[in-house]
Coordinates of C-alpha atoms and ligand atoms in Angstrom, one line a residue:
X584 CA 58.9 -77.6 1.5
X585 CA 60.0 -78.2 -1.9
X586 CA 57.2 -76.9 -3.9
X587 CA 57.4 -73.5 -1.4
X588 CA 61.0 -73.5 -2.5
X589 CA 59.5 -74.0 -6.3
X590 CA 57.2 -71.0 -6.0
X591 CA 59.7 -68.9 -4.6
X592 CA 62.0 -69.4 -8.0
X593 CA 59.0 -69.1 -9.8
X594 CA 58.7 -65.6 -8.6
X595 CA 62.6 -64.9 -9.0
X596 CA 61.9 -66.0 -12.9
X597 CA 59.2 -64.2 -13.0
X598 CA 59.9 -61.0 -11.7
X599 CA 60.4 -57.4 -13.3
X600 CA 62.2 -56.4 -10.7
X601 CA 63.7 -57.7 -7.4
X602 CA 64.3 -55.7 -4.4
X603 CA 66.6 -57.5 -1.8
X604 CA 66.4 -56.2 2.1
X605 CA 69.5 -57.6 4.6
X606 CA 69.9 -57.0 7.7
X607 CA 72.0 -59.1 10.7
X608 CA 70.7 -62.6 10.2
X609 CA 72.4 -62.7 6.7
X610 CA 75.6 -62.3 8.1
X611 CA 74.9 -64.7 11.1
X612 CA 74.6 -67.0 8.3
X613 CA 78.1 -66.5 6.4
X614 CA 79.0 -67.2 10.3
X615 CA 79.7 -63.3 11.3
X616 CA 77.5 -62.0 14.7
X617 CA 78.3 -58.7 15.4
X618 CA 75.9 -58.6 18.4
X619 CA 77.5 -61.9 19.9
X620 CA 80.4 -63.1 22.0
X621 CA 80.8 -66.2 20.3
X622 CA 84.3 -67.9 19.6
X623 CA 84.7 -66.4 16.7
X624 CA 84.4 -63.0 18.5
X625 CA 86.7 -64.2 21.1
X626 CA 89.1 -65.8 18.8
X627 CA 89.5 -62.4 16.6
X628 CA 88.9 -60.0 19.4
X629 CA 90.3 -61.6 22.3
X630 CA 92.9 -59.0 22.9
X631 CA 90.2 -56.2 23.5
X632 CA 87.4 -58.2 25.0
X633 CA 90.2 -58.7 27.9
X634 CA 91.7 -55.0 27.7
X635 CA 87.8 -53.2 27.4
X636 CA 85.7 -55.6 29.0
X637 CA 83.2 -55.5 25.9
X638 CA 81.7 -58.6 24.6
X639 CA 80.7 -57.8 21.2
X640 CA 81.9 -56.6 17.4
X641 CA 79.0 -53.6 17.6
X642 CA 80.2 -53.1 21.4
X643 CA 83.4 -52.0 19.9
X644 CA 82.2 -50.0 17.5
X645 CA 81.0 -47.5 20.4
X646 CA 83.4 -48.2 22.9
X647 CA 85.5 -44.8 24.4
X648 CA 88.8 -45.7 23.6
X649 CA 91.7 -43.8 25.9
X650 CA 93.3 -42.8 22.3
X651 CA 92.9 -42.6 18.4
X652 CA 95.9 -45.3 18.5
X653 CA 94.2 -48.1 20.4
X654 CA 90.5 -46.8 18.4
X655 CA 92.3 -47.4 15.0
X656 CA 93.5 -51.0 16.5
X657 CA 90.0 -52.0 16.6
X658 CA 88.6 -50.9 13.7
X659 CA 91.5 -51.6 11.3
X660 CA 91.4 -55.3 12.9
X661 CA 87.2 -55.0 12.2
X662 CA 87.9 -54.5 8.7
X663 CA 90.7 -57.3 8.6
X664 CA 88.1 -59.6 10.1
X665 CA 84.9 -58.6 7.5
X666 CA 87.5 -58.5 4.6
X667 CA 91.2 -59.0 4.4
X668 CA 91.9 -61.9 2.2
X669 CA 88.2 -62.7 2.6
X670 CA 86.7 -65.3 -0.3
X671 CA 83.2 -63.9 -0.5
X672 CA 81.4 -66.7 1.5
X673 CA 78.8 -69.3 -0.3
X674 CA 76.1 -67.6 1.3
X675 CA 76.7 -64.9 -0.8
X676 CA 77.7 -66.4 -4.0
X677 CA 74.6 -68.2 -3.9
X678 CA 72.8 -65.0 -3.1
X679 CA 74.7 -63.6 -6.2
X680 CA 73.7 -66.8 -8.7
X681 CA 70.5 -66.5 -7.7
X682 CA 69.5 -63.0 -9.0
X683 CA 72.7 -62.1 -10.6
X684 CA 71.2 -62.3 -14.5
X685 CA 67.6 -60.3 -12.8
X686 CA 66.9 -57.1 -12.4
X687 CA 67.7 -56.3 -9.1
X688 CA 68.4 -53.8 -5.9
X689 CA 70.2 -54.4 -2.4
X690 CA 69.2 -52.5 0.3
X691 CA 71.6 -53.4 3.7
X692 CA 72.0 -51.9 6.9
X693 CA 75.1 -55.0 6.5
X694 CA 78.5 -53.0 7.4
X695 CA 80.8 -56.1 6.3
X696 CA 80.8 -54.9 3.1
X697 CA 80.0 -57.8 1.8
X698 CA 77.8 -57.4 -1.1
X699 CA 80.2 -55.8 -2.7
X700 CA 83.1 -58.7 -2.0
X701 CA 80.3 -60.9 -3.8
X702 CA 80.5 -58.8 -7.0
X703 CA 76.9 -56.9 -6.7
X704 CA 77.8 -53.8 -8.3
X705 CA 77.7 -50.3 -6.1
X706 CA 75.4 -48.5 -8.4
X707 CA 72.8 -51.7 -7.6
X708 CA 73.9 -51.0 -3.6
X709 CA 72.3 -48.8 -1.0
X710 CA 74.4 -49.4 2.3
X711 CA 71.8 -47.7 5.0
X712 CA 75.0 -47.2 7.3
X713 CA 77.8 -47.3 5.5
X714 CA 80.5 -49.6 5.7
X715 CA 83.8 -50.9 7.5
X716 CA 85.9 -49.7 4.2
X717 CA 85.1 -46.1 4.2
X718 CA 86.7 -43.1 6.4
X719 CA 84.9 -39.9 6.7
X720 CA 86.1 -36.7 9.1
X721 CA 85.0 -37.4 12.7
X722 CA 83.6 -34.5 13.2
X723 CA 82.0 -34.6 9.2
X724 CA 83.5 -30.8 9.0
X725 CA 82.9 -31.4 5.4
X726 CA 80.7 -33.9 3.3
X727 CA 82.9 -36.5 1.7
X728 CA 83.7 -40.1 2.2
X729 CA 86.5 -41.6 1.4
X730 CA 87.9 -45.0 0.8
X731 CA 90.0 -46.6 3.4
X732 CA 91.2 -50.0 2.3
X733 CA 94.5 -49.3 2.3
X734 CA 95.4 -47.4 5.5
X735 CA 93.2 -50.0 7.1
X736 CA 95.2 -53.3 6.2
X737 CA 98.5 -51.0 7.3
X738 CA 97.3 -50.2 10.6
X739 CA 95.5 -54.2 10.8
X740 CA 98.9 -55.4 10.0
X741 CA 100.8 -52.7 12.1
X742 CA 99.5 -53.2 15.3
X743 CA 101.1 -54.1 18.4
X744 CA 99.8 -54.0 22.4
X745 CA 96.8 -52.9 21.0
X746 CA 97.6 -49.9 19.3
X747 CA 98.5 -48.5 15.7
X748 CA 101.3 -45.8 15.0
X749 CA 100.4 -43.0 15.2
X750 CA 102.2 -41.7 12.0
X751 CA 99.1 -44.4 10.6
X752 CA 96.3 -42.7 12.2
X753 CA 94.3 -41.2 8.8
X754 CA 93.7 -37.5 9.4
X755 CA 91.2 -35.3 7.6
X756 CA 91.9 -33.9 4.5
X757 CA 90.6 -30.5 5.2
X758 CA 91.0 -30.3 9.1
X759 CA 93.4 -32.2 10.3
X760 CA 91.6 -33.6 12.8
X761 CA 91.5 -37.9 12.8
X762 CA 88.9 -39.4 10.3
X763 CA 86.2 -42.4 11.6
X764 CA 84.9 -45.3 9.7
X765 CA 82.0 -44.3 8.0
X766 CA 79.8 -46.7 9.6
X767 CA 76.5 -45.0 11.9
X768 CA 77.7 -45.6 14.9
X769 CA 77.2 -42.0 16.0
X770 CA 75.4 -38.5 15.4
X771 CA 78.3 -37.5 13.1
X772 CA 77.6 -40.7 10.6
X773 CA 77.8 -38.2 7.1
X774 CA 75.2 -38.5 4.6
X775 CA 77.6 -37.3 1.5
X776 CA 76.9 -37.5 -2.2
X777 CA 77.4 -40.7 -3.0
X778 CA 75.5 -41.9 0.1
X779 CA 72.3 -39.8 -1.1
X780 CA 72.8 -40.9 -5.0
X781 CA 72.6 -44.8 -3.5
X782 CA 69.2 -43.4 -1.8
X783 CA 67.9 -41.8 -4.9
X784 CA 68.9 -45.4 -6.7
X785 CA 66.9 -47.0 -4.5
X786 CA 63.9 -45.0 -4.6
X787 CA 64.3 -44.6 -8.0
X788 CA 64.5 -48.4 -8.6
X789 CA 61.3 -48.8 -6.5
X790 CA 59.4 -46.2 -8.4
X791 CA 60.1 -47.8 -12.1
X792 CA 58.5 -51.3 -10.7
X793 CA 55.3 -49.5 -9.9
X794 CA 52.3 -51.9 -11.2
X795 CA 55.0 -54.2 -12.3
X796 CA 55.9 -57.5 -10.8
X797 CA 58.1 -57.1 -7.8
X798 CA 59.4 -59.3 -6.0
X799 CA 60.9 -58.0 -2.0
X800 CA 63.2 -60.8 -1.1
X801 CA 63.5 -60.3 2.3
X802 CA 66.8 -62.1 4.3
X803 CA 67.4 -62.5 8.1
X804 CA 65.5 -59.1 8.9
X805 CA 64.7 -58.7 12.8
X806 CA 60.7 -58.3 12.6
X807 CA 60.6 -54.8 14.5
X808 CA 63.5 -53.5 11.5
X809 CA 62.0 -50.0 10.8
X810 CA 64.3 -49.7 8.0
X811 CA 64.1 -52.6 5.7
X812 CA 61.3 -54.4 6.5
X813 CA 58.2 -51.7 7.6
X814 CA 58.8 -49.8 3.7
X815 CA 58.9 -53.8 1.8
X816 CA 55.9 -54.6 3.8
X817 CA 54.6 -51.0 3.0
X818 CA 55.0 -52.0 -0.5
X819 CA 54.2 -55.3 -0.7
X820 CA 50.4 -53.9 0.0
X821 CA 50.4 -51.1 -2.3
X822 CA 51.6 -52.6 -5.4
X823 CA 49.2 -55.1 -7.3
X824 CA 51.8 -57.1 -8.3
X825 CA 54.4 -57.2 -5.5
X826 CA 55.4 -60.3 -3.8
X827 CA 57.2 -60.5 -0.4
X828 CA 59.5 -63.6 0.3
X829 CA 61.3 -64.3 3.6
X830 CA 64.0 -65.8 5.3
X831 CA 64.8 -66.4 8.6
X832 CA 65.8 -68.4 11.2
X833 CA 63.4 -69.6 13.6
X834 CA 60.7 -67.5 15.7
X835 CA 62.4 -64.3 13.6
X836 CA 59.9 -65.3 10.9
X837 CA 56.7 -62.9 10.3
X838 CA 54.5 -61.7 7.9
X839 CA 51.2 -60.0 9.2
X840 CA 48.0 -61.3 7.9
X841 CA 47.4 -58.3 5.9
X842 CA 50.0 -59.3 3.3
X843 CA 49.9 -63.1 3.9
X844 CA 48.0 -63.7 0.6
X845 CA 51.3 -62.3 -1.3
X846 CA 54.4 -63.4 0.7
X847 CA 56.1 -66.4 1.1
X848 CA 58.2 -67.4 4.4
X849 CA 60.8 -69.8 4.9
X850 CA 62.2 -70.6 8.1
X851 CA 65.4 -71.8 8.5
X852 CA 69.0 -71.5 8.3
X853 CA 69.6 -68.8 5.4
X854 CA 72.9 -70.7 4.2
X855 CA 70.8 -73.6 3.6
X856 CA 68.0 -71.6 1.8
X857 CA 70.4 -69.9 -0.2
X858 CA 72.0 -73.3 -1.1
X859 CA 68.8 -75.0 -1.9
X860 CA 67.4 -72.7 -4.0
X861 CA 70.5 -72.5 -6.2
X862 CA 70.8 -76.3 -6.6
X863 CA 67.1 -76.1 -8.0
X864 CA 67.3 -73.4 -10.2
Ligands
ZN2309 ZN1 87.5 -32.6 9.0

């Protein structure tokens, strides 16, 4: 285990350019499961899980709520729970030490906005869909996201018998009509400027390491992610030079035989990776 853990910093040292790929099991490792009703879920969502009957953080993110006062509730306590007085956890600073003095990339479908918390810069950021921090119009009658933090602590902060103010209630700029988090939960998930210009980033970041030494650093992606893994593995055959490393928890490991010869999995807890990897660097 140790020398796999050895090659894998190897490659980090090494590399021209590191592209990072997270997805769910990342965040099941800093100890958030949106999919899950585990006690943390029921300790921080108890109040709906008993009013809504739904049994998951991603369950209320498409739940019909009655009114824009008890939909705010939820969402405002969401972004309390992925954020408020967060630390950024050690998952995440180790992620950060690790590649933090590299030349590197994040690509996340993560909407705990948590690379950011960590100090990974935005312009180095492509969040797939979105984030818990953001509003856009519900509707998207116009192209243009905006930045929620604070209305969203108010109405966490402001809420009683499951319901915000409705004086809180953010309303769009240009119709009037009640904004969403800008998270994909739905059809009207806007694509606006600085959404595409994290795109281009990406794509842009990709191209320059063409026939250079890349490295895909792959962490706690499920193995039929169409997203994030299908373009790294994509990759990882085309380029000469690429090298695809892996992290997850067991059975959620794989790496088809076609790019064995360049990848490197680990399977285990990604916290304990993460920590590992750090302490031998
Ligand atoms: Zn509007």
């Amino acid at each position: 285990m140790e020398e796999k853990y050895r090659k894998v910093l190897t490659k980090i040292q090494e590399a021209d350019a590191i592209v990072i790929g997270a997805s769910n099991g990342l965040s099941i490792s800093e100890g958030i499961h949106i999919f899950a009703d585990d006690s943390s879920f029921q300790e921080n969502f108890g109040d709906f899980r008993k009013k809504y009957g739904f049994r998951s953080i991603i369950q209320g993110c498409i739940y019909p709520y009655p009114s824009q006062e008890e939909k705010w509730a939820f969402f405002s306590r969401m972004f309390e729970y992925f954020l408020y007085n967060k630390e950024t956890s050690p998952v995440m600073k180790n992620l950060y030490e690790l590649v933090k003095d590299k030349n590197y990339f994040v690509v996340t479908s993560n909407i705990d906005a948590h690379f950011t918390l960590a100090g990974f810069p935005k312009e180095r950021l492509f969040e797939i869909e979105g984030n818990c921090r953001n509003l856009q119009c519900s509707h998207g009658c116009h192209n243009r996201i905006y930045p929620g933090d604070e209305i969203l602590s108010k109405m966490a902060q402001n809420q009683e018998n499951g319901k915000v103010p409705p004086n809180l209630i953010p309303k769009c700029p240009e119709c009037g009509d009640p904004m969403q988090v800008h998270v994909e939960v739905d059809r009207n998930f806007l694509r606006d400027q600085s959404w595409q210009t994290s795109y281009q980033a990406y794509q842009d970041f990709i191209d320059k390491a063409h026939g250079k030494k890349l490295v895909l650093l792959e962490l706690g992606v499920g193995a039929r992610n169409q997203m994030i893994k299908a373009p790294f593995m994509k990759l990882t055959s085309l380029e000469e030079y690429a090298t695809y490393i892996t992290f997850n928890k067991g059975g959620e490991l794989y790496i088809p035989d076609v790019i064995a010869a360049k990848s490197i999995g680990i399977d285990g807890d990604i916290a304990e990776v993460l920590q590992q990897l750090v302490q031998m660097k």
